[in-house]
Short mmCIF file of C-alpha atoms in Angstrom, two decimals:
data_model
loop_
_atom_site.label_atom_id
_atom_site.label_comp_id
_atom_site.label_asym_id
_atom_site.label_seq_id
_atom_site.Cartn_x
_atom_site.Cartn_y
_atom_site.Cartn_z
CA UNK A 1 -84.43 -1.57 10.67
CA UNK A 2 -86.89 -0.04 8.19
CA UNK A 3 -89.55 -1.87 9.72
CA UNK A 4 -88.38 -1.13 13.20
CA UNK A 5 -88.17 2.95 12.59
CA UNK A 6 -91.86 2.39 10.86
CA UNK A 7 -93.63 0.46 13.71
CA UNK A 8 -92.15 3.21 16.30
CA UNK A 9 -93.72 6.05 14.25
CA UNK A 10 -96.89 4.14 14.23
CA UNK A 11 -96.87 3.34 17.92
CA UNK A 12 -96.25 7.01 18.41
CA UNK A 13 -98.63 8.24 15.70
CA UNK A 14 -101.23 5.69 17.44
CA UNK A 15 -100.48 7.40 21.09
CA UNK A 16 -101.17 10.71 19.62
CA UNK A 17 -104.77 9.62 18.10
CA UNK A 18 -105.31 7.99 21.25
CA UNK A 19 -104.47 11.07 23.32
CA UNK A 20 -106.71 13.38 20.90
CA UNK A 21 -109.38 10.93 21.10
CA UNK A 22 -109.53 10.94 25.01
CA UNK A 23 -109.18 15.14 25.03
CA UNK A 24 -111.94 15.29 22.61
CA UNK A 25 -113.89 12.89 24.82
CA UNK A 26 -112.97 14.69 27.79
CA UNK A 27 -114.24 18.17 25.82
CA UNK A 28 -117.33 16.79 24.58
CA UNK A 29 -118.32 14.98 27.99
CA UNK A 30 -117.86 18.54 29.88
CA UNK A 31 -119.07 20.81 26.88
CA UNK A 32 -122.33 18.06 26.30
CA UNK A 33 -122.97 15.61 28.05
CA UNK A 34 -122.42 16.64 31.70
CA UNK A 35 -124.41 20.08 31.23
CA UNK A 36 -127.18 18.18 29.80
CA UNK A 37 -127.14 15.59 32.94
CA UNK A 38 -127.27 18.73 35.32
CA UNK A 39 -130.08 20.65 32.95
CA UNK A 40 -132.45 17.94 33.36
CA UNK A 41 -131.67 17.32 37.46
CA UNK A 42 -132.92 20.89 37.90
CA UNK A 43 -135.96 20.66 35.60
CA UNK A 44 -136.97 17.46 37.56
CA UNK A 45 -136.20 19.56 40.55
CA UNK A 46 -138.86 22.55 39.94
CA UNK A 47 -136.46 24.62 38.03
CA UNK A 48 -137.39 27.05 35.22
CA UNK A 49 -135.48 29.55 33.01
CA UNK A 50 -133.83 30.90 29.76
CA UNK A 51 -133.33 27.73 27.43
CA UNK A 52 -129.71 27.05 27.71
CA UNK A 53 -127.66 26.33 24.35
CA UNK A 54 -124.56 24.15 25.21
CA UNK A 55 -121.67 24.60 25.71
CA UNK A 56 -122.42 28.57 25.87
CA UNK A 57 -125.54 28.05 28.02
CA UNK A 58 -126.97 31.52 27.92
CA UNK A 59 -123.42 33.52 27.39
CA UNK A 60 -124.95 34.66 23.53
CA UNK A 61 -127.69 36.02 25.06
CA UNK A 62 -126.66 37.75 27.77
CA UNK A 63 -123.82 39.49 25.46
CA UNK A 64 -126.60 40.45 22.92
CA UNK A 65 -128.30 42.39 25.56
CA UNK A 66 -125.53 43.89 26.80
CA UNK A 67 -124.44 45.03 23.56
CA UNK A 68 -127.99 46.37 22.79
CA UNK A 69 -127.80 48.12 26.46
CA UNK A 70 -124.32 49.91 25.63
CA UNK A 71 -125.32 50.99 21.96
CA UNK A 72 -128.17 52.86 23.17
CA UNK A 73 -126.66 53.96 26.99
CA UNK A 74 -124.01 56.17 24.76
CA UNK A 75 -126.09 57.44 22.40
CA UNK A 76 -129.78 58.10 24.16
CA UNK A 77 -130.17 61.68 25.17
CA UNK A 78 -132.61 60.70 27.53
CA UNK A 79 -129.61 59.57 29.52
CA UNK A 80 -127.44 62.73 29.44
CA UNK A 81 -126.98 64.80 32.69
CA UNK A 82 -130.32 66.43 32.07
CA UNK A 83 -132.69 63.56 32.81
CA UNK A 84 -131.13 60.80 35.16
CA UNK A 85 -132.99 58.03 36.37
CA UNK A 86 -132.26 56.31 39.10
CA UNK A 87 -134.20 53.22 37.64
CA UNK A 88 -131.11 50.94 36.71
CA UNK A 89 -131.55 47.27 36.84
CA UNK A 90 -132.20 46.57 32.95
CA UNK A 91 -128.87 49.26 32.61
CA UNK A 92 -126.88 47.30 34.85
CA UNK A 93 -128.78 43.66 33.82
CA UNK A 94 -130.46 43.64 30.89
CA UNK A 95 -130.69 39.72 30.77
CA UNK A 96 -132.04 39.61 33.90
CA UNK A 97 -134.86 42.14 34.03
CA UNK A 98 -135.73 40.78 30.36
CA UNK A 99 -135.76 36.98 31.97
CA UNK A 100 -137.58 37.96 35.02
CA UNK A 101 -140.67 39.29 33.06
CA UNK A 102 -140.60 35.57 31.39
CA UNK A 103 -139.71 33.63 34.45
CA UNK A 104 -140.33 35.28 37.98
CA UNK A 105 -137.73 36.19 40.53
CA UNK A 106 -136.52 32.96 40.97
CA UNK A 107 -135.21 30.88 37.89
CA UNK A 108 -132.37 29.13 36.61
CA UNK A 109 -129.80 30.15 33.72
CA UNK A 110 -126.10 29.09 32.42
CA UNK A 111 -122.72 30.73 32.58
CA UNK A 112 -121.24 28.05 29.90
CA UNK A 113 -122.13 24.60 31.50
CA UNK A 114 -122.59 25.99 34.80
CA UNK A 115 -126.08 26.57 36.31
CA UNK A 116 -126.97 29.53 38.68
CA UNK A 117 -129.96 29.73 40.53
CA UNK A 118 -130.95 33.21 39.98
CA UNK A 119 -132.75 34.82 43.03
CA UNK A 120 -134.64 38.22 43.54
CA UNK A 121 -137.10 37.31 46.09
CA UNK A 122 -135.75 37.87 49.79
CA UNK A 123 -138.95 35.47 51.25
CA UNK A 124 -136.89 32.61 49.36
CA UNK A 125 -132.96 34.00 50.40
CA UNK A 126 -134.52 33.74 54.29
CA UNK A 127 -135.93 29.60 53.82
CA UNK A 128 -132.88 29.22 51.88
CA UNK A 129 -130.37 30.44 54.48
CA UNK A 130 -131.89 29.44 57.46
CA UNK A 131 -129.92 26.85 59.40
CA UNK A 132 -126.81 27.26 57.35
CA UNK A 133 -123.89 28.29 58.60
CA UNK A 134 -120.99 30.86 57.09
CA UNK A 135 -118.50 28.43 56.58
CA UNK A 136 -120.67 25.77 54.98
CA UNK A 137 -121.42 28.74 51.80
CA UNK A 138 -118.63 28.03 48.97
CA UNK A 139 -118.16 29.90 46.23
CA UNK A 140 -118.38 29.22 42.77
CA UNK A 141 -115.96 27.36 41.53
CA UNK A 142 -116.04 28.61 37.85
CA UNK A 143 -115.22 32.56 40.06
CA UNK A 144 -112.54 30.78 41.98
CA UNK A 145 -110.99 29.18 38.93
CA UNK A 146 -111.49 32.83 36.62
CA UNK A 147 -110.73 35.16 39.51
CA UNK A 148 -107.76 33.28 41.05
CA UNK A 149 -105.08 35.87 39.33
CA UNK A 150 -107.08 38.76 41.55
CA UNK A 151 -107.97 37.01 44.35
CA UNK A 152 -105.80 33.63 44.67
CA UNK A 153 -107.57 31.76 47.85
CA UNK A 154 -108.03 35.51 49.85
CA UNK A 155 -110.83 35.54 52.08
CA UNK A 156 -113.52 36.42 49.83
CA UNK A 157 -112.78 32.31 48.02
CA UNK A 158 -111.75 30.56 51.03
CA UNK A 159 -114.42 28.16 52.12
CA UNK A 160 -115.13 26.03 55.53
CA UNK A 161 -112.31 25.66 58.21
CA UNK A 162 -110.09 27.68 56.20
CA UNK A 163 -112.46 30.56 55.83
CA UNK A 164 -112.95 30.60 59.59
CA UNK A 165 -109.12 30.62 59.79
CA UNK A 166 -108.52 33.64 57.80
CA UNK A 167 -111.63 35.41 59.13
CA UNK A 168 -110.59 35.18 62.97
CA UNK A 169 -107.03 36.59 61.99
CA UNK A 170 -108.28 39.54 60.26
CA UNK A 171 -110.97 40.46 62.27
CA UNK A 172 -109.18 41.81 65.00
CA UNK A 173 -107.72 44.53 61.81
CA UNK A 174 -111.27 45.75 61.45
CA UNK A 175 -112.48 46.47 65.21
CA UNK A 176 -114.12 50.18 65.70
CA UNK A 177 -110.82 50.86 67.65
CA UNK A 178 -108.42 50.25 65.19
CA UNK A 179 -110.64 51.90 62.17
CA UNK A 180 -110.95 55.28 64.51
CA UNK A 181 -107.29 55.37 64.66
CA UNK A 182 -107.04 55.35 61.12
CA UNK A 183 -108.71 58.65 60.73
CA UNK A 184 -106.29 61.00 60.52
CA UNK A 185 -104.66 59.22 57.55
CA UNK A 186 -107.89 59.14 55.67
CA UNK A 187 -107.95 62.79 56.62
CA UNK A 188 -104.27 63.37 55.00
CA UNK A 189 -104.76 61.43 51.64
CA UNK A 190 -108.17 63.31 50.80
CA UNK A 191 -107.00 66.62 51.86
CA UNK A 192 -104.02 65.91 48.99
CA UNK A 193 -107.30 65.45 46.38
CA UNK A 194 -108.93 68.23 47.77
CA UNK A 195 -105.65 70.71 47.32
CA UNK A 196 -105.63 69.38 43.45
CA UNK A 197 -108.99 70.11 43.03
CA UNK A 198 -108.30 73.79 44.37
CA UNK A 199 -105.47 74.17 41.74
CA UNK A 200 -107.48 72.87 39.29
CA UNK A 201 -110.28 75.24 39.57
CA UNK A 202 -107.81 78.10 40.28
CA UNK A 203 -106.49 77.28 36.87
CA UNK A 204 -109.84 77.64 35.39
CA UNK A 205 -110.71 74.02 35.28
CA UNK A 206 -113.65 73.75 37.35
CA UNK A 207 -115.10 70.35 35.88
CA UNK A 208 -113.12 67.54 37.45
CA UNK A 209 -113.51 63.95 36.51
CA UNK A 210 -114.46 63.25 40.50
CA UNK A 211 -114.39 59.45 40.07
CA UNK A 212 -110.74 58.91 39.03
CA UNK A 213 -109.90 61.05 41.72
CA UNK A 214 -111.38 59.58 44.50
CA UNK A 215 -110.62 55.96 43.61
CA UNK A 216 -106.89 57.05 43.14
CA UNK A 217 -107.47 58.55 46.80
CA UNK A 218 -109.01 55.30 48.27
CA UNK A 219 -105.92 53.69 46.60
CA UNK A 220 -103.72 55.66 48.82
CA UNK A 221 -105.59 55.38 51.65
CA UNK A 222 -105.85 51.53 52.17
CA UNK A 223 -102.05 51.05 50.95
CA UNK A 224 -101.20 53.79 54.04
CA UNK A 225 -103.88 52.16 56.92
CA UNK A 226 -103.82 48.78 56.24
CA UNK A 227 -100.52 47.87 55.04
CA UNK A 228 -98.23 50.49 55.96
CA UNK A 229 -96.63 51.23 52.69
CA UNK A 230 -95.79 54.31 50.98
CA UNK A 231 -97.84 55.72 48.15
CA UNK A 232 -95.29 54.82 45.06
CA UNK A 233 -95.74 50.98 46.02
CA UNK A 234 -99.47 51.46 46.53
CA UNK A 235 -100.04 52.81 43.10
CA UNK A 236 -97.80 50.10 41.15
CA UNK A 237 -99.65 47.46 42.96
CA UNK A 238 -103.24 49.39 41.99
CA UNK A 239 -102.26 50.33 38.49
CA UNK A 240 -101.86 46.54 37.82
CA UNK A 241 -104.89 45.57 39.57
CA UNK A 242 -106.83 48.04 37.72
CA UNK A 243 -105.48 46.51 34.25
CA UNK A 244 -106.38 43.04 35.73
CA UNK A 245 -110.13 44.28 36.24
CA UNK A 246 -110.35 45.70 32.74
CA UNK A 247 -108.74 42.55 31.22
CA UNK A 248 -111.13 39.87 33.05
CA UNK A 249 -114.36 41.76 32.88
CA UNK A 250 -114.42 44.02 30.17
CA UNK A 251 -113.44 41.92 27.35
CA UNK A 252 -115.64 39.47 25.41
CA UNK A 253 -114.76 36.37 27.69
CA UNK A 254 -116.52 32.85 28.10
CA UNK A 255 -116.57 32.36 31.96
CA UNK A 256 -118.26 29.03 32.50
CA UNK A 257 -117.52 27.22 29.52
CA UNK A 258 -114.82 24.50 30.18
CA UNK A 259 -111.44 25.53 28.65
CA UNK A 260 -113.53 28.16 26.86
CA UNK A 261 -111.06 30.86 28.02
CA UNK A 262 -108.10 29.11 26.80
CA UNK A 263 -109.52 28.28 23.09
CA UNK A 264 -111.42 31.47 22.72
CA UNK A 265 -110.03 34.35 24.18
CA UNK A 266 -106.26 32.88 24.85
CA UNK A 267 -104.55 36.59 24.69
CA UNK A 268 -106.71 37.71 27.68
CA UNK A 269 -106.39 34.85 29.88
CA UNK A 270 -102.45 34.74 29.80
CA UNK A 271 -102.57 38.51 30.11
CA UNK A 272 -104.23 38.17 33.47
CA UNK A 273 -102.06 35.55 34.13
CA UNK A 274 -98.83 37.62 33.85
CA UNK A 275 -100.49 40.41 35.39
CA UNK A 276 -101.31 38.14 38.45
CA UNK A 277 -97.56 36.78 38.55
CA UNK A 278 -96.38 40.47 38.51
CA UNK A 279 -98.87 41.84 41.38
CA UNK A 280 -97.91 38.59 43.31
CA UNK A 281 -93.96 39.48 43.17
CA UNK A 282 -94.92 42.80 44.28
CA UNK A 283 -96.44 41.90 47.25
CA UNK A 284 -94.07 39.65 47.92
CA UNK A 285 -91.43 42.06 48.25
CA UNK A 286 -93.61 43.98 50.45
CA UNK A 287 -94.30 41.44 52.83
CA UNK A 288 -90.94 40.16 53.16
CA UNK A 289 -89.35 44.30 53.80
CA UNK A 290 -92.02 44.03 56.77
CA UNK A 291 -90.84 40.57 57.90
CA UNK A 292 -87.30 42.13 58.02
CA UNK A 293 -88.31 45.02 60.38
CA UNK A 294 -88.13 44.74 64.09
CA UNK A 295 -91.07 43.83 66.38
CA UNK A 296 -91.19 47.25 68.01
CA UNK A 297 -91.45 49.21 64.63
CA UNK A 298 -93.96 47.49 63.12
CA UNK A 299 -97.44 49.65 63.32
CA UNK A 300 -99.43 46.84 65.16
CA UNK A 301 -103.01 48.31 64.34
CA UNK A 302 -102.67 47.73 60.73
CA UNK A 303 -103.81 44.58 58.86
CA UNK A 304 -100.42 43.30 57.62
CA UNK A 305 -99.01 43.72 60.68
CA UNK A 306 -101.37 41.82 62.38
CA UNK A 307 -101.40 39.50 59.94
CA UNK A 308 -97.49 38.66 60.36
CA UNK A 309 -98.20 38.35 64.27
CA UNK A 310 -100.94 36.35 63.87
CA UNK A 311 -100.39 35.36 67.66
CA UNK A 312 -99.33 32.21 67.20
CA UNK A 313 -101.76 31.60 64.34
CA UNK A 314 -99.96 32.60 61.27
CA UNK A 315 -100.56 32.84 57.61
CA UNK A 316 -97.90 31.49 54.79
CA UNK A 317 -96.50 34.17 52.74
CA UNK A 318 -98.71 32.73 49.81
CA UNK A 319 -101.84 32.98 51.77
CA UNK A 320 -100.60 36.49 52.95
CA UNK A 321 -100.11 37.55 48.82
CA UNK A 322 -103.82 36.41 48.51
CA UNK A 323 -104.80 38.42 51.48
CA UNK A 324 -103.23 41.53 50.39
CA UNK A 325 -104.59 41.16 46.62
CA UNK A 326 -108.02 40.74 48.14
CA UNK A 327 -108.00 43.90 50.65
CA UNK A 328 -106.01 46.16 48.32
CA UNK A 329 -108.54 45.82 45.51
CA UNK A 330 -111.79 45.36 47.66
CA UNK A 331 -110.76 47.40 50.59
CA UNK A 332 -110.44 50.93 47.80
CA UNK A 333 -113.16 49.59 45.64
CA UNK A 334 -116.06 49.72 47.12
CA UNK A 335 -115.60 52.81 49.79
CA UNK A 336 -114.56 55.07 46.37
CA UNK A 337 -117.69 54.08 44.34
CA UNK A 338 -120.19 54.45 47.19
CA UNK A 339 -118.63 58.21 47.47
CA UNK A 340 -118.71 58.39 43.55
CA UNK A 341 -122.58 57.72 43.73
CA UNK A 342 -123.23 59.95 46.54
CA UNK A 343 -121.43 62.88 44.80
CA UNK A 344 -123.73 62.11 41.74
CA UNK A 345 -126.65 61.95 43.80
CA UNK A 346 -125.77 65.12 45.79
CA UNK A 347 -125.07 67.28 42.65
CA UNK A 348 -128.48 66.20 41.56
CA UNK A 349 -129.96 66.50 44.67
CA UNK A 350 -128.54 70.11 45.95
CA UNK A 351 -130.65 70.29 48.83
CA UNK A 352 -129.34 67.39 50.69
CA UNK A 353 -125.68 69.09 49.92
CA UNK A 354 -127.20 71.89 52.40
CA UNK A 355 -128.96 69.71 55.01
CA UNK A 356 -125.76 67.67 55.08
CA UNK A 357 -123.74 71.11 55.83
CA UNK A 358 -126.13 72.47 58.40
CA UNK A 359 -125.84 68.90 60.09
CA UNK A 360 -121.95 69.18 60.30
CA UNK A 361 -121.82 72.53 61.43
CA UNK A 362 -124.34 71.74 64.19
CA UNK A 363 -122.31 68.11 65.25
CA UNK A 364 -119.02 69.39 64.36
CA UNK A 365 -118.67 73.34 64.62
CA UNK A 366 -115.58 74.11 63.77
CA UNK A 367 -113.32 71.09 65.37
CA UNK A 368 -111.10 68.96 63.11
CA UNK A 369 -112.03 65.73 62.23
CA UNK A 370 -113.20 63.46 65.18
CA UNK A 371 -114.31 59.97 64.68
CA UNK A 372 -116.79 59.78 67.87
CA UNK A 373 -118.56 63.09 66.43
CA UNK A 374 -118.39 61.84 62.83
CA UNK A 375 -120.55 59.03 64.49
CA UNK A 376 -123.34 61.20 65.17
CA UNK A 377 -123.93 62.35 61.51
CA UNK A 378 -127.40 60.79 61.42
CA UNK A 379 -128.38 62.45 58.08
CA UNK A 380 -125.37 61.82 56.56
CA UNK A 381 -126.11 57.89 57.53
CA UNK A 382 -129.42 58.26 55.96
CA UNK A 383 -127.29 59.23 52.57
CA UNK A 384 -125.23 56.48 52.64
CA UNK A 385 -127.78 53.84 52.92
CA UNK A 386 -129.80 55.92 50.14
CA UNK A 387 -126.89 55.51 48.11
CA UNK A 388 -126.06 51.58 48.60
CA UNK A 389 -129.77 51.20 47.74
CA UNK A 390 -129.91 52.68 44.72
CA UNK A 391 -126.31 52.05 43.54
CA UNK A 392 -125.10 49.47 45.60
CA UNK A 393 -121.24 48.91 44.40
CA UNK A 394 -121.10 45.07 45.14
CA UNK A 395 -124.69 44.85 42.93
CA UNK A 396 -124.75 40.67 43.65
CA UNK A 397 -124.19 38.10 46.20
CA UNK A 398 -122.11 34.47 44.74
CA UNK A 399 -122.75 31.32 46.73
CA UNK A 400 -122.32 27.71 45.85
CA UNK A 401 -124.81 25.04 47.88
CA UNK A 402 -122.27 22.19 50.02
CA UNK A 403 -125.55 20.54 50.46
CA UNK A 404 -129.17 19.89 48.97
CA UNK A 405 -131.15 22.56 50.23
CA UNK A 406 -135.13 22.46 49.92
CA UNK A 407 -137.18 25.77 49.32
CA UNK A 408 -140.73 24.47 49.40
CA UNK A 409 -141.31 22.73 46.39
CA UNK A 410 -137.86 23.55 44.88
CA UNK A 411 -134.58 21.33 45.49
CA UNK A 412 -131.10 23.21 45.26
CA UNK A 413 -128.71 20.12 44.38
CA UNK A 414 -125.45 20.34 46.18
CA UNK A 415 -122.94 21.96 44.45
CA UNK A 416 -125.17 24.32 42.68
CA UNK A 417 -124.21 28.03 42.10
CA UNK A 418 -126.35 30.85 43.90
CA UNK A 419 -126.81 34.40 42.38
CA UNK A 420 -128.69 37.18 44.54
CA UNK A 421 -129.60 40.07 42.49
CA UNK A 422 -129.41 42.95 44.90
CA UNK A 423 -129.81 45.71 42.32
CA UNK A 424 -133.34 43.90 41.75
CA UNK A 425 -134.29 43.93 45.15
CA UNK A 426 -133.37 47.15 46.04
CA UNK A 427 -135.13 48.75 43.22
CA UNK A 428 -138.58 46.35 43.49
CA UNK A 429 -141.33 48.41 44.11
CA UNK A 430 -143.17 45.58 45.77
CA UNK A 431 -140.86 46.02 48.44
CA UNK A 432 -139.74 49.51 48.68
CA UNK A 433 -143.18 51.34 47.11
CA UNK A 434 -144.20 53.45 44.32
CA UNK A 435 -141.44 56.04 45.38
CA UNK A 436 -138.45 52.86 44.69
CA UNK A 437 -136.54 55.18 42.28
CA UNK A 438 -136.23 57.86 43.73
CA UNK A 439 -133.37 59.58 46.11
CA UNK A 440 -135.02 59.81 49.50
CA UNK A 441 -132.78 59.25 52.60
CA UNK A 442 -135.27 60.13 54.84
CA UNK A 443 -136.68 56.84 54.45
CA UNK A 444 -133.84 55.72 56.47
CA UNK A 445 -134.82 58.18 59.35
CA UNK A 446 -137.18 56.01 61.63
CA UNK A 447 -135.43 52.62 60.42
CA UNK A 448 -131.92 53.25 59.89
CA UNK A 449 -130.93 49.21 58.72
CA UNK A 450 -134.04 48.53 56.91
CA UNK A 451 -135.03 51.82 55.31
CA UNK A 452 -138.84 50.57 55.84
CA UNK A 453 -138.34 47.67 53.32
CA UNK A 454 -141.11 45.66 53.51
CA UNK A 455 -138.91 42.60 54.05
CA UNK A 456 -135.93 42.21 56.48
CA UNK A 457 -133.74 40.57 53.73
CA UNK A 458 -134.90 42.96 51.06
CA UNK A 459 -131.96 45.30 51.82
CA UNK A 460 -128.44 43.65 51.84
CA UNK A 461 -125.63 46.15 51.13
CA UNK A 462 -123.05 44.38 52.63
CA UNK A 463 -124.54 40.73 51.84
CA UNK A 464 -126.01 38.44 54.44
CA UNK A 465 -125.29 36.08 56.90
CA UNK A 466 -121.36 35.10 58.16
CA UNK A 467 -119.73 36.04 55.33
CA UNK A 468 -120.98 39.30 55.50
CA UNK A 469 -118.48 42.01 54.44
CA UNK A 470 -115.51 42.15 57.18
CA UNK A 471 -114.45 45.90 56.22
CA UNK A 472 -117.91 47.55 56.11
CA UNK A 473 -116.80 49.54 60.00
CA UNK A 474 -113.32 50.95 57.53
CA UNK A 475 -115.77 51.91 54.91
CA UNK A 476 -118.16 53.57 56.64
CA UNK A 477 -115.36 55.82 58.72
CA UNK A 478 -113.32 56.08 55.27
CA UNK A 479 -116.61 57.31 53.47
CA UNK A 480 -117.69 59.77 56.21
CA UNK A 481 -114.17 61.32 56.62
CA UNK A 482 -113.97 62.04 52.73
CA UNK A 483 -117.20 63.22 52.40
CA UNK A 484 -117.40 65.79 55.34
CA UNK A 485 -113.97 67.28 53.74
CA UNK A 486 -115.35 67.62 50.30
CA UNK A 487 -118.69 69.09 51.84
CA UNK A 488 -117.17 71.46 54.08
CA UNK A 489 -115.08 73.08 51.21
CA UNK A 490 -117.11 72.62 47.87
CA UNK A 491 -120.43 72.76 46.29
CA UNK A 492 -120.51 71.03 43.20
CA UNK A 493 -123.33 70.45 40.35
CA UNK A 494 -123.25 67.73 37.55
CA UNK A 495 -121.58 68.69 34.40
CA UNK A 496 -123.32 68.59 31.22
CA UNK A 497 -120.83 66.23 29.67
CA UNK A 498 -121.99 63.47 32.19
CA UNK A 499 -123.54 60.14 30.57
CA UNK A 500 -125.82 58.66 32.78
CA UNK A 501 -125.00 54.71 32.13
CA UNK A 502 -123.92 52.48 35.01
CA UNK A 503 -122.55 49.45 34.19
CA UNK A 504 -121.05 46.22 35.64
CA UNK A 505 -117.34 45.80 35.90
CA UNK A 506 -117.24 43.58 39.06
CA UNK A 507 -118.59 46.17 40.89
CA UNK A 508 -121.05 49.17 39.50
CA UNK A 509 -119.51 52.09 38.48
CA UNK A 510 -120.28 55.00 35.97
CA UNK A 511 -119.07 53.69 32.39
CA UNK A 512 -118.21 57.01 31.44
CA UNK A 513 -117.02 58.56 34.67
CA UNK A 514 -118.41 61.27 36.61
CA UNK A 515 -117.51 64.73 35.84
CA UNK A 516 -118.54 67.79 38.19
CA UNK A 517 -118.04 71.53 38.34
CA UNK A 518 -116.63 72.44 41.56
CA UNK A 519 -117.01 75.53 43.35
CA UNK A 520 -114.84 76.45 46.43
CA UNK A 521 -116.96 77.27 49.54
#
């Protein structure tokens, strides 16, 4: 009897040892063997770059450069409101700025065991993308896994025929006609924000952190215009999405290291997962409530109504939740940050506040907001284009190859990740000239699309190819409505408490907010 029990225990222990050995072998293979094979193949294909140290790749060097930059940015007097430089590439991406000097504008770097082809050369992008359809580009698998809680399988993450299906169903919500119909709702939320500003100024508080205000207002706008939900429900979703954003992008994490986040930062990984579940539950209830509404009661122009109708081609409930998360986050973040950076630049260059007010008076007169007339504000168009060049809220474009791609003497293997550095290209003297880091909206006067850039692929504010931002019409309309109302109600200047330290937290944002001094007109 004892021998039998001993045998059973020995067998069980043996199985545990074999399992542990198998797991260790799998981890070691994914941490060391496989990335070294990839590294060797990329070197044979002609790529150079900073030497990786597996399984972390170049992560430690990237973190070190970021820490050094953050330390100097928050302490240096040269970054105060009195001296604002728009030469921000070395602030936003200090490691890329360093590696560019050593390896040029095309090289390989490693997030953990995942290789990325870094590109800041528009000619290389042109050759690489020639003949590649939108659905033939993938998204980096490592980001799809890491950001699953935030985006799921929404439009920014799906690929191939699924991407085509999703985009076909979503595109009708963003036609010019539908977007124009949302202008009054945008104005209503913006006016509520301006009323709060007036109350604060009247109470003796003219300094306002406009970044926070605008982000909240943009969230309210997207909740109303795209999903037809009230502010209370929208605020719940946004607060949880914001918390998830901080969890995923502000903490010390190990993206690209197999099992890295589970082993080295389990607390943040679990928190992001739980937030994702809570957001899913909130959106499920919103979707189910909308499904119960009578067809005649649905506002047929908003995104959720169109996705629910589907014209015979509907999305599953799970897909609807993921698209809601994608547009809840992406639909307000880009516009809010574009407006925030615009107010910073106009606060520094007050002569452009005057020029825009004069144009508004000439074009709009004393009329209420008119989407058709808003489209005629040419100088405002120059300003937004220049803002998106100097402070692009979406600072990079990410892709993954689905086939081998040859560019000159370099071969990008199938499955390789691509990272296009828009901040670098938008601040490149070779493309824009010696005044590249100056705020000069007039550069778009005679070339509204490229702003005089010497290469047509050198200015990509909304991405490129078939996967360009689907909501750009909505972004432009919301931007003009809100900026129009701010300019016609307030003048503003930079607060001496502002510290200029742009940083990346998925998007390009002012690390310490944007305090402005406002004066009613």
